[in-house]
Coordinates of N, CA and C in Angstrom, one line a residue:
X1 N -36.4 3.6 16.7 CA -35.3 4.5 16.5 C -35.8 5.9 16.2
X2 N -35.5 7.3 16.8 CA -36.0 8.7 16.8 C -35.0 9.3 15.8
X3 N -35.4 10.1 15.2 CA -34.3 10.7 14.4 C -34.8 12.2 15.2
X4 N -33.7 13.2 15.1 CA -34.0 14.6 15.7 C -33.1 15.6 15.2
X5 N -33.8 16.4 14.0 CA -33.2 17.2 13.1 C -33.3 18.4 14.1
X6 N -32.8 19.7 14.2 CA -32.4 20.9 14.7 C -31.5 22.2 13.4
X7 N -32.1 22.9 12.8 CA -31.6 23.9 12.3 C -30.2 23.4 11.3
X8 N -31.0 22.5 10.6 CA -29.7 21.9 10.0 C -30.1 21.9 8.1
X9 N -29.2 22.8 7.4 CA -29.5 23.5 6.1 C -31.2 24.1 6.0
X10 N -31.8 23.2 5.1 CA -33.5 23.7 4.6 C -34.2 23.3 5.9
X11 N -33.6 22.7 7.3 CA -34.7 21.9 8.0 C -34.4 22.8 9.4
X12 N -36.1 23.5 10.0 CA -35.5 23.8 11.3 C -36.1 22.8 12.2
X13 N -37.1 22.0 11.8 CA -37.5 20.9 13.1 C -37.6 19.9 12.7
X14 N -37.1 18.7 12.1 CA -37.6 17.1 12.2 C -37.9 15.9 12.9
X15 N -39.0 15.3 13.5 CA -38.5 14.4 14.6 C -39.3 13.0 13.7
X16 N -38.8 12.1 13.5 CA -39.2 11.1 12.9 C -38.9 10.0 13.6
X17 N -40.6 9.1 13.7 CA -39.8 7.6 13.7 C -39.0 6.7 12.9
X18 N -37.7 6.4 12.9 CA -37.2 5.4 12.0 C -37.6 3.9 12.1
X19 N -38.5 3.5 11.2 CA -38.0 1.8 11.2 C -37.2 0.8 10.5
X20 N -37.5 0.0 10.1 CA -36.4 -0.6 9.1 C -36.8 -0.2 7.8
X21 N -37.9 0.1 7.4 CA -38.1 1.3 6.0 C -39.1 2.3 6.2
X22 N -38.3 3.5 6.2 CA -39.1 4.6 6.3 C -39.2 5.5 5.5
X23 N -40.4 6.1 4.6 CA -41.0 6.7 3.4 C -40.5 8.4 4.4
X24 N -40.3 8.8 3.6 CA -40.2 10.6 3.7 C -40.9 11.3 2.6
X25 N -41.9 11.6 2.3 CA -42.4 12.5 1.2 C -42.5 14.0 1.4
X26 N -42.9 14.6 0.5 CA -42.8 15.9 0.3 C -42.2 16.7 -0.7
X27 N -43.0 18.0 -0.9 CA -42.8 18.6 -2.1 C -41.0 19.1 -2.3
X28 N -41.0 19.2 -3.9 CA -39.5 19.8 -3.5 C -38.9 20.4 -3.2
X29 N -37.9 20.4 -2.9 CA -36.9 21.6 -1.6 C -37.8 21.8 -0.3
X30 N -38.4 20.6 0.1 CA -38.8 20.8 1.4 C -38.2 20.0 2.1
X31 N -36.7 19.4 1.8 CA -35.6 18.9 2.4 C -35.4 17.7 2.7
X32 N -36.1 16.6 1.6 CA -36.1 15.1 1.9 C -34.7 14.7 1.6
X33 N -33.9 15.2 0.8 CA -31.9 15.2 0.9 C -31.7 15.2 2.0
X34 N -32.2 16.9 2.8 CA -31.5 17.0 3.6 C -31.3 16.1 4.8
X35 N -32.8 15.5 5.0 CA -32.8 14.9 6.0 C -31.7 13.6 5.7
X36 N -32.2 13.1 4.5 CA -31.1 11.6 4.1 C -29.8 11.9 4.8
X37 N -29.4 13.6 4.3 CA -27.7 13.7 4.5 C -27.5 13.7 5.8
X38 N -28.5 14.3 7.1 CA -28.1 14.5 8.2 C -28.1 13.2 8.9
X39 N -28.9 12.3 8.5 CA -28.8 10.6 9.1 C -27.2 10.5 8.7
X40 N -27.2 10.4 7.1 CA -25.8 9.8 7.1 C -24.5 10.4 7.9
X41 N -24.6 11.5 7.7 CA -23.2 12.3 8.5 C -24.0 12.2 10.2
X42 N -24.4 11.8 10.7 CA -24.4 11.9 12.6 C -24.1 9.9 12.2
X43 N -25.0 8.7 11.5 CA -24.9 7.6 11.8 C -22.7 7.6 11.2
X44 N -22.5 8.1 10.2 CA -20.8 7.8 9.5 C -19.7 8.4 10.4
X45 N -20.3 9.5 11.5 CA -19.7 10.6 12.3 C -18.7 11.1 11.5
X46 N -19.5 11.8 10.5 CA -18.7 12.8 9.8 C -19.4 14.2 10.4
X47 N -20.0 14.8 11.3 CA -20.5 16.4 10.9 C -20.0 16.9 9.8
X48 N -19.1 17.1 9.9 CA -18.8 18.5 8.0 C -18.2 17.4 7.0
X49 N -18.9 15.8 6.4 CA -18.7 15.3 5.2 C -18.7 16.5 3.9
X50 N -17.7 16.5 3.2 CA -17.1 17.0 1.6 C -16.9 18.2 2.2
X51 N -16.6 18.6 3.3 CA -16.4 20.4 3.2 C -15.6 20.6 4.4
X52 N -14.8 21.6 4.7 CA -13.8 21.9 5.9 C -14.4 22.1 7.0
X53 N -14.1 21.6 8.3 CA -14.3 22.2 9.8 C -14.3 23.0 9.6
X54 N -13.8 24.3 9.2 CA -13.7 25.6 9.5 C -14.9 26.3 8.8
X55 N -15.7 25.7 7.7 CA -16.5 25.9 6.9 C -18.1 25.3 7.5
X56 N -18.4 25.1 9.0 CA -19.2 24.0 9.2 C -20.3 24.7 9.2
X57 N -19.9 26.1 9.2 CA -21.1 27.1 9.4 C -22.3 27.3 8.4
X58 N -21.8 27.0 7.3 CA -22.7 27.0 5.9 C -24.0 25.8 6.0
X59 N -23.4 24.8 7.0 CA -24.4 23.4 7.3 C -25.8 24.0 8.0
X60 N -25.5 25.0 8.9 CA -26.5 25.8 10.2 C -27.6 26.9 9.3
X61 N -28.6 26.4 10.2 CA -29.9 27.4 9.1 C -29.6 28.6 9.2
X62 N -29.8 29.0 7.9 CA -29.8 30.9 8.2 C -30.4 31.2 9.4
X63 N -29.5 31.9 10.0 CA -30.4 32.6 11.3 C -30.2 31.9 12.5
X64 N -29.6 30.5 12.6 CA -29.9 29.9 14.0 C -28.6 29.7 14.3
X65 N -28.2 29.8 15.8 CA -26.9 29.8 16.2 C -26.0 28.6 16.3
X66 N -27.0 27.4 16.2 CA -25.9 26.5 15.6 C -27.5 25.1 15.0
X67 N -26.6 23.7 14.8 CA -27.4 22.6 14.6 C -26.9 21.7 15.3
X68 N -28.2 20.8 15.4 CA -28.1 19.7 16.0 C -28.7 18.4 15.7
X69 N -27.9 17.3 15.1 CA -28.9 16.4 14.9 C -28.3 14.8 16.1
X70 N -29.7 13.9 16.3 CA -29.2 13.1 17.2 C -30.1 12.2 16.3
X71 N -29.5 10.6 16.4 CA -30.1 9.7 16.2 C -30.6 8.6 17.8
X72 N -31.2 7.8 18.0 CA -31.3 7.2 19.4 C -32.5 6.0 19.6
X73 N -31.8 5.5 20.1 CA -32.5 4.2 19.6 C -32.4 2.9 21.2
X74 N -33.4 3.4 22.2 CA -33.1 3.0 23.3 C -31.8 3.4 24.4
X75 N -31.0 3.1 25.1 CA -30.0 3.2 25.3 C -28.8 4.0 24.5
X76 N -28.6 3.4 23.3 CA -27.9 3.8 22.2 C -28.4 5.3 22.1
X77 N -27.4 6.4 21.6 CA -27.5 7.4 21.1 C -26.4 7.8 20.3
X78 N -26.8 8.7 19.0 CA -25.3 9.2 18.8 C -25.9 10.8 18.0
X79 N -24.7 12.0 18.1 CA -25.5 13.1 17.6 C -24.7 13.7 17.4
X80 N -24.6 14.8 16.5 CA -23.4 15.9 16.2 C -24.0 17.8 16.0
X81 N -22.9 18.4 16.6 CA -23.4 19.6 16.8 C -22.5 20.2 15.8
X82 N -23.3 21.4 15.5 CA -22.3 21.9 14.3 C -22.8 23.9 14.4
X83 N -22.0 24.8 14.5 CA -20.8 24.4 13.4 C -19.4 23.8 14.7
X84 N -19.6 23.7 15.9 CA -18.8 23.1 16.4 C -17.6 22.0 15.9
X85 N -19.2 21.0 15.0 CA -18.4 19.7 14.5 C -18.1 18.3 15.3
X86 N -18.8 19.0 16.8 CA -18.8 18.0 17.8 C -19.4 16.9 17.4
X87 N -19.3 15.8 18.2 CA -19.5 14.5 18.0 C -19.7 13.2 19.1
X88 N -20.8 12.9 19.0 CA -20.7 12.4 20.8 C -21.3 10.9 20.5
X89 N -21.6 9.9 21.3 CA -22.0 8.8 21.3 C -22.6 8.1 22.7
X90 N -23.4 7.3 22.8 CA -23.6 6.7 24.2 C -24.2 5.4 24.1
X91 N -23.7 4.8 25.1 CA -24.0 3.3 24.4 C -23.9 2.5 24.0
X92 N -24.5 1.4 23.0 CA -24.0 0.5 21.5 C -23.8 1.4 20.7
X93 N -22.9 1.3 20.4 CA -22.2 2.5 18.6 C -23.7 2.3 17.8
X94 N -24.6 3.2 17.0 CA -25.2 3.7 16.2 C -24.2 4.2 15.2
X95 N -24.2 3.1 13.7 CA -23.2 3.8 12.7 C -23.4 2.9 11.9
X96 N -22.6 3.6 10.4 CA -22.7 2.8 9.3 C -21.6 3.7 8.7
X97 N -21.4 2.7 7.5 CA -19.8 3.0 6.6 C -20.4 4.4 5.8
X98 N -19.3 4.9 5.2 CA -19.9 6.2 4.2 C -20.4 6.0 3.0
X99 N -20.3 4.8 2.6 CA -20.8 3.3 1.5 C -22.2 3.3 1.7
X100 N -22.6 2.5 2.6 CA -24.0 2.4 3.6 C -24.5 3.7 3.6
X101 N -24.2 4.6 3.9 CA -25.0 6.0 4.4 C -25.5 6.7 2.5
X102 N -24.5 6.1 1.9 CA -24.4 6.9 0.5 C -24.0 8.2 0.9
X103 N -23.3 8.3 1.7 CA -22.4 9.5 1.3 C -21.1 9.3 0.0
X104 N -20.6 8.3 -0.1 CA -19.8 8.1 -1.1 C -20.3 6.5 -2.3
X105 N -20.2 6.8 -3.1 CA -20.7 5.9 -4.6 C -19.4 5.3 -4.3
X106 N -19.6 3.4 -4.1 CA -18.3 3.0 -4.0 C -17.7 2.6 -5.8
X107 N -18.6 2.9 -6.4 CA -18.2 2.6 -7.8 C -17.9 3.6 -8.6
X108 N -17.5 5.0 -7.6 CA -17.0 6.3 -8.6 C -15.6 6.0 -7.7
X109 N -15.5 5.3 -7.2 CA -14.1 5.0 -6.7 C -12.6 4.6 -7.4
X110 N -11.9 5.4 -7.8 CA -11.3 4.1 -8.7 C -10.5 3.1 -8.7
X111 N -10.4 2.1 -9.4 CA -10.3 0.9 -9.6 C -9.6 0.1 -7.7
X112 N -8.4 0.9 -7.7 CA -7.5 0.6 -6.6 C -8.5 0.4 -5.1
X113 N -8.7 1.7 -5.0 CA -9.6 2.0 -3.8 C -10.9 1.3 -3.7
X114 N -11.5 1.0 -4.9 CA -13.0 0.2 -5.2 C -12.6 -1.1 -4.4
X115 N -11.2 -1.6 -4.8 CA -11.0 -3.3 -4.6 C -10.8 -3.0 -3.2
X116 N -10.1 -2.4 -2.4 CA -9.5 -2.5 -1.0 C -11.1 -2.6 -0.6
X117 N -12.1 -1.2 -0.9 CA -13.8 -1.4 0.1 C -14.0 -3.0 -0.5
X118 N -14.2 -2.9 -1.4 CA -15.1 -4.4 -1.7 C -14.6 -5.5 -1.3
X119 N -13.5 -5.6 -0.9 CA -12.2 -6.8 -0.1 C -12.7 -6.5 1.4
X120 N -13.2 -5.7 1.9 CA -13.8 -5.3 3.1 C -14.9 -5.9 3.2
X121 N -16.1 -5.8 2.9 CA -17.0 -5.8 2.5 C -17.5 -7.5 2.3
X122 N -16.8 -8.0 1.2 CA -16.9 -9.7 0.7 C -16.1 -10.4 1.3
X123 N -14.8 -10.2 2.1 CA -14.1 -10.9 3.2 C -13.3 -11.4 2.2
X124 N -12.9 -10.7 0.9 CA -11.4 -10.8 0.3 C -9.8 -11.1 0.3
X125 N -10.0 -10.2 1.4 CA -8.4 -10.1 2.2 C -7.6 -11.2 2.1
X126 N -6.4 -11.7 1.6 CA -5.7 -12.5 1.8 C -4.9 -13.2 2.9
X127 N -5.5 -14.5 3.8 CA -5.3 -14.8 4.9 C -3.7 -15.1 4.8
X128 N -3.2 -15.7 6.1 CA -1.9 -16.0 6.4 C -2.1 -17.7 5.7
X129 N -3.1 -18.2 5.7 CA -2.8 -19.9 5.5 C -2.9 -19.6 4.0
X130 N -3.6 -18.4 3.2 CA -3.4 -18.5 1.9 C -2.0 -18.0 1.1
X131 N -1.5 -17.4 1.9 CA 0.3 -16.8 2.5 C 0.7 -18.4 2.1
X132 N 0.7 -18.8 3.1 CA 1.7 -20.2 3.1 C 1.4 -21.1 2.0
X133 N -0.3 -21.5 1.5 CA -0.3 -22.2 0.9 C 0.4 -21.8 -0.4
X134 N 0.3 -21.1 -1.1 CA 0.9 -20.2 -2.4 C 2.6 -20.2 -2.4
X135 N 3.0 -19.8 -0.8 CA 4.5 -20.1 -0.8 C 5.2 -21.2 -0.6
X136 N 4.3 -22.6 -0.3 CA 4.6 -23.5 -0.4 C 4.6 -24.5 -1.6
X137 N 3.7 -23.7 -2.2 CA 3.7 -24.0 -3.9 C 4.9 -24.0 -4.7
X138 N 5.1 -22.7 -4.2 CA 6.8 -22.2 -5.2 C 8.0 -22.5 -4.4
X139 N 7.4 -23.2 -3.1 CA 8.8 -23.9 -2.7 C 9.6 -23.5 -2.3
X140 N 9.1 -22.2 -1.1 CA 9.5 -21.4 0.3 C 9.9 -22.5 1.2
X141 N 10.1 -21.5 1.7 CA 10.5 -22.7 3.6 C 10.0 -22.0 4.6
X142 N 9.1 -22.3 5.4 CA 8.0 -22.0 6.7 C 8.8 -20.6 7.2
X143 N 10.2 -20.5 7.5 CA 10.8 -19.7 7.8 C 10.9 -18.2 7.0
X144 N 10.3 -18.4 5.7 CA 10.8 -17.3 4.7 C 9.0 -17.0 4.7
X145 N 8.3 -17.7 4.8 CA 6.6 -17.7 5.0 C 6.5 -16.7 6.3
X146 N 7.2 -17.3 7.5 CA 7.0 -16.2 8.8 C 7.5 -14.8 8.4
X147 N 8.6 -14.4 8.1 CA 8.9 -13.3 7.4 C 8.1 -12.5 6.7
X148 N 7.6 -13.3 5.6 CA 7.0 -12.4 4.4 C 5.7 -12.0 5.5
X149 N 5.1 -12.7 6.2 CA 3.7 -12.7 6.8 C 3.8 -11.4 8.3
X150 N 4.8 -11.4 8.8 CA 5.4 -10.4 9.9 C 5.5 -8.9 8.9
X151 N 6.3 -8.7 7.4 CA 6.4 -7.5 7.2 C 4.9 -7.3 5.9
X152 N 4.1 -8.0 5.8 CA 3.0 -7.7 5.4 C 1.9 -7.1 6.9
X153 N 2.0 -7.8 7.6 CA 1.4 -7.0 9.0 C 1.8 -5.5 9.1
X154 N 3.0 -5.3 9.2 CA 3.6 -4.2 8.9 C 3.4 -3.2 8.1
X155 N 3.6 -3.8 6.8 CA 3.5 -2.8 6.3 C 2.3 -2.8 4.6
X156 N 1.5 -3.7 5.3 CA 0.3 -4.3 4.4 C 0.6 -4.6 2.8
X157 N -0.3 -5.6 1.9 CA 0.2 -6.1 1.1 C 0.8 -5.4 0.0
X158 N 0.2 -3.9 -0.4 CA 0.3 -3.1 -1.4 C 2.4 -2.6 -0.8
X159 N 2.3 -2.3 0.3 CA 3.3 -2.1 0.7 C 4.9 -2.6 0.6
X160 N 4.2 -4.3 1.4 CA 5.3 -5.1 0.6 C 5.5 -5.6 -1.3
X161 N 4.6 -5.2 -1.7 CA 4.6 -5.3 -3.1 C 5.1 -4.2 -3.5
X162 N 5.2 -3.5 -3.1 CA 6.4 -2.0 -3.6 C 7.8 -2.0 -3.3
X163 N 7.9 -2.5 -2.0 CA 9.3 -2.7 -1.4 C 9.9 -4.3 -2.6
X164 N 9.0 -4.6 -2.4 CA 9.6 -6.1 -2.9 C 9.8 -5.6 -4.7
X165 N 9.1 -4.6 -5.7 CA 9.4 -4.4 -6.8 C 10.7 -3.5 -6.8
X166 N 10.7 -2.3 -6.1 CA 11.9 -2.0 -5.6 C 13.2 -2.6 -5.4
X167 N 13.2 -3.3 -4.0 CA 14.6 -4.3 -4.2 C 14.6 -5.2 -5.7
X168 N 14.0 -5.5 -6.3 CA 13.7 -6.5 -7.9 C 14.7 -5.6 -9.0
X169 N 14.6 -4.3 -8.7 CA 15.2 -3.3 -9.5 C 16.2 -3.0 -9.2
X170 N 16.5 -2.9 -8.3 CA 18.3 -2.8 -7.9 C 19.1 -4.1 -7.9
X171 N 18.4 -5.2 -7.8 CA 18.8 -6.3 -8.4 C 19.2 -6.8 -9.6
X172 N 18.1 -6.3 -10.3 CA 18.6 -6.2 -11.7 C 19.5 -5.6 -12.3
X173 N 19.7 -4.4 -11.7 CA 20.9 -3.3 -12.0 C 22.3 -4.0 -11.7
X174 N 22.2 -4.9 -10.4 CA 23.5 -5.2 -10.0 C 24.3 -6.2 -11.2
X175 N 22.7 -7.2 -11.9 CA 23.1 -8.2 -12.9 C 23.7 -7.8 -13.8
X176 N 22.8 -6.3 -14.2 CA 23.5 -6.3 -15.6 C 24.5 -5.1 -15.6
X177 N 24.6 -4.9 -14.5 CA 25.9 -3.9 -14.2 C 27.5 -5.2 -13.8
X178 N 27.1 -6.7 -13.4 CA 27.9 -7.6 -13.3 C 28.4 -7.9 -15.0
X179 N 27.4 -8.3 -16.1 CA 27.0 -9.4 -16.8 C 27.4 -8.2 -17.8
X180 N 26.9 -6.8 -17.4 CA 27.4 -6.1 -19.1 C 26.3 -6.4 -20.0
X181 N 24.8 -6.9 -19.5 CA 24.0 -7.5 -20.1 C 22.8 -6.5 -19.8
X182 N 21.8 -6.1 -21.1 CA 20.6 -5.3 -20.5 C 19.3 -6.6 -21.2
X183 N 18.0 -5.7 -20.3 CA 16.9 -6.5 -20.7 C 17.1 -8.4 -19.6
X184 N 17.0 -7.7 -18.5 CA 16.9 -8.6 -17.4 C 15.5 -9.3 -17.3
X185 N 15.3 -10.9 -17.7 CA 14.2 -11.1 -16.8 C 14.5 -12.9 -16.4
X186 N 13.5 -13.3 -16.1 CA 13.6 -14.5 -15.3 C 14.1 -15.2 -16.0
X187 N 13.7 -15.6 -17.8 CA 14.4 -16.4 -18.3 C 15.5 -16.5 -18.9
X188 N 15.9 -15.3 -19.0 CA 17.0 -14.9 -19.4 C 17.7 -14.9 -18.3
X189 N 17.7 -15.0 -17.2 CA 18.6 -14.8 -16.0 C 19.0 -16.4 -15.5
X190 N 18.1 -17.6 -16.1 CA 18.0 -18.6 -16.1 C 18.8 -19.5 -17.0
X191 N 18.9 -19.2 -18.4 CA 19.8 -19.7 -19.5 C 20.6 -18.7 -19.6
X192 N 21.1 -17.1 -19.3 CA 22.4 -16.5 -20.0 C 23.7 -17.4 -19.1
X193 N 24.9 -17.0 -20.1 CA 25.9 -17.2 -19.9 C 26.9 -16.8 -20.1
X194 N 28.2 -16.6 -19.7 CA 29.0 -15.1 -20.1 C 29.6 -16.2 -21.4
X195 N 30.4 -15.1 -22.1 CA 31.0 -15.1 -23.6 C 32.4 -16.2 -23.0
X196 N 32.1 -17.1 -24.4 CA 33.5 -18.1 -23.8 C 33.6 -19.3 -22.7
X197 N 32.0 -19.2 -22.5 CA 31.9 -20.1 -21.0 C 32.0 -21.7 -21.6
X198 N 32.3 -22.9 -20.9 CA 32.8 -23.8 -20.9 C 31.7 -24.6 -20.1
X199 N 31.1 -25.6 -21.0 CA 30.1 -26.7 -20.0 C 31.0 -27.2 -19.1
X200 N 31.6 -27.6 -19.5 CA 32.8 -28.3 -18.2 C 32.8 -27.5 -17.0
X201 N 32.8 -26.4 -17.2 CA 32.8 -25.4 -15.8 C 31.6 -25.6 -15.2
X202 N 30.6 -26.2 -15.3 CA 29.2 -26.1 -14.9 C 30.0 -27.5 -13.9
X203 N 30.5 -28.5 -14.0 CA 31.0 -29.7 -13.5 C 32.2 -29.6 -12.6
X204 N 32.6 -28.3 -12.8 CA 33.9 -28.2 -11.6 C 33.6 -27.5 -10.4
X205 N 34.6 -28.2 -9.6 CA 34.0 -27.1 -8.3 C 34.5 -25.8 -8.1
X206 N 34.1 -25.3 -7.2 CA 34.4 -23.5 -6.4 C 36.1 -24.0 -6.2
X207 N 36.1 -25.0 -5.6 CA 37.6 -24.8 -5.2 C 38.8 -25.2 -6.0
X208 N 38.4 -26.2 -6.9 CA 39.3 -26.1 -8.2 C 39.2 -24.9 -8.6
X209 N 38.7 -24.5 -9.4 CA 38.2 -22.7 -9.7 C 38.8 -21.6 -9.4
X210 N 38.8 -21.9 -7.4 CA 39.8 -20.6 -6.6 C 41.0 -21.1 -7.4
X211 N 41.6 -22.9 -6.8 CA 43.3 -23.1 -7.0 C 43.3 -22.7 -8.2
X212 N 42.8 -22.9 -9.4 CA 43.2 -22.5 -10.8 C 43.4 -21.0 -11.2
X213 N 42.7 -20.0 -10.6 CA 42.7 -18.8 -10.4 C 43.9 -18.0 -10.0
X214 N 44.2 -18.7 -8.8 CA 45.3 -18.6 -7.7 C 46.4 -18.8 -8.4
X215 N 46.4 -19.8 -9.4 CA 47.8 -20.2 -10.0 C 48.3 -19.2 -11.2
X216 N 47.0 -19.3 -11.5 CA 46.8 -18.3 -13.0 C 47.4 -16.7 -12.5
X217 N 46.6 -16.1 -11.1 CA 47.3 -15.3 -10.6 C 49.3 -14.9 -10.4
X218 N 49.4 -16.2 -9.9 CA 50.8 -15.9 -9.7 C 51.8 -16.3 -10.8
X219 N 51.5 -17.1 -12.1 CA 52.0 -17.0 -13.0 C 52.4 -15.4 -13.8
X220 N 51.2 -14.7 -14.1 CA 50.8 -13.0 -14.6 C 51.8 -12.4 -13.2
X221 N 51.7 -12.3 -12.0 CA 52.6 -11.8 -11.3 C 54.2 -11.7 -11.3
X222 N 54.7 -13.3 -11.7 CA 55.9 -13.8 -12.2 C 56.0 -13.0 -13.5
X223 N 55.5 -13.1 -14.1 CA 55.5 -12.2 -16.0 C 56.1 -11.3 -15.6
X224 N 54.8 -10.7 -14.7 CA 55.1 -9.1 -15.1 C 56.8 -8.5 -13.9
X225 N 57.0 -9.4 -13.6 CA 58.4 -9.4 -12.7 C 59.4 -9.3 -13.6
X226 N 59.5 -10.5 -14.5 CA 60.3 -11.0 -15.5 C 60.7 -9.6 -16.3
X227 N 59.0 -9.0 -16.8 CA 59.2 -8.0 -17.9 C 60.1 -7.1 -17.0
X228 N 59.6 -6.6 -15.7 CA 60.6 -5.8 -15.4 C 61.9 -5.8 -14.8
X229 N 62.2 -6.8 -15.0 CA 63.7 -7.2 -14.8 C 64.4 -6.5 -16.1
X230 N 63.6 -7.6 -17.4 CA 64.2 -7.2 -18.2 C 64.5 -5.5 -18.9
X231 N 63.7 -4.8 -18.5 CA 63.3 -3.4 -18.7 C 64.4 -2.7 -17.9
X232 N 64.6 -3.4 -16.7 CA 66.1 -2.9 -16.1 C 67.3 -2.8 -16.8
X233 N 67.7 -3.9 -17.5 CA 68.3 -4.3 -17.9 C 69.0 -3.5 -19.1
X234 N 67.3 -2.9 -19.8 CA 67.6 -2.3 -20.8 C 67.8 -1.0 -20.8
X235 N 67.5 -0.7 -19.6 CA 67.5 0.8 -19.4 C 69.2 1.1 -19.0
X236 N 69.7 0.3 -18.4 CA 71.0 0.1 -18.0 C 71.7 0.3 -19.0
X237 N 71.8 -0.4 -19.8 CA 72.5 -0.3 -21.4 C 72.5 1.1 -22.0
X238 N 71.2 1.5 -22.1 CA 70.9 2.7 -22.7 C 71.3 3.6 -21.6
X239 N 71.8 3.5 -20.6 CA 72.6 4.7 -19.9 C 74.0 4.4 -20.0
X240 N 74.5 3.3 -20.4 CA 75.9 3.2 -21.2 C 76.4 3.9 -22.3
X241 N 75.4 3.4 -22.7 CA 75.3 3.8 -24.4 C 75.9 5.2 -24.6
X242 N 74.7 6.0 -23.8 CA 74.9 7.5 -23.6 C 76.1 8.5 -22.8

């Protein structure tokens, strides 16, 4: 593998053989970084890593009208011109993560972002049969498995775990906007019971429940008929009266 530095920061000529470990010595600030950084940014295809496109000019040696670096390795090539920022390739891809190159410390990452690389990396990820097995645990049905597994494709797991805490909360709103009841959670949503409730009702059905309802209804209907009969009645009088 050739490495081929061009006017890039402290370096205006480097041509080096790469092997699988290659020593770079030299005194300091005679650009052993630099060289490290220019491998990593042409192998990561970043040209302008930590700093703007528009800024690419600061990468270019004093004095020279642009840089160039290429890596190549048989067939394979890959190289970036700057301050263009261009970025070219030929061949088998020549490349490595920004992890690999050490352009980025994956352990100054925090916590969130650290787990998603290292779930990459260790083959972490949460399969579809681990999907099912877990839902079949708590006693899904294959059909509610295809679902959850279709809007995680979608909209990956962090995703549906926000949507899914979300709807959990307007849920809860609805209960205790029904129930008059605050401090909603599983077990309490499990044992509460409204004021006055009746075991026996746990043993009756929906439809007894409507008829008794229904009756109870049109009794209060009949009442309040009655009352205004009689309110007629009295009002009638009291325009006699007068």
């Amino acid at each position: 593998m050739k490495l081929s530095i061009r006017d890039f920061l402290c370096i205006e000529r480097a041509d080096l053989d790469i092997g699988s470990i290659t020593l770079v010595a030299a005194l300091n600030g005679a650009g052993k970084s630099t060289i490290c950084r220019g491998v990593a940014q042409v192998l990561t295809g970043t040209p302008t890593f930590g700093i703007k496109k528009s800024e690419a000019g600061v990468l270019v040696r004093d004095g020279a009208p642009e840089c160039r670096i290429s890596l190549s390795d048989g067939d394979s090539m890959v190289a970036i011109t700057l301050p263009q920022a261009d970025y070219v390739t030929t061949g088998e891809p020549l490349n490595a993560t920004v992890y690999a190159a050490g352009l980025t410390n994956i352990m100054g990452l925090d916590a969130k972002k650290r787990a998603a690389a290292l779930a990459d990396y260790l083959g972490t990820e949460p399969t579809r049969e681990h999907l099912e097995a877990a839902m079949k645990d708590a006693g899904f049905k294959a059909g509610v498995v295809e679902a959850a597994w279709k809007a995680i494709q979608e909209d990956g797991w962090d995703g549906v775990l926000a949507r899914t805490q979300e709807f959990g909360q307007k849920e809860k709103g609805k209960w205790e906007e029904a129930t008059g009841e605050k401090g909603y959670g599983s077990k309490k949503g499990e044992s509460w019971t409204p004021e006055s409730w009746d075991d026996d009702l746990a043993q009756t059905s929906v439809e007894t429940l409507q008829s008794n309802l229904t009756e109870a209804q049109n009794d209060l209907d009949g009442a309040l008929r009655n009352q205004g009969a009689e309110q007629s009645v009295i009002d009638n009088y009291k325009n006699i009266v007068s």
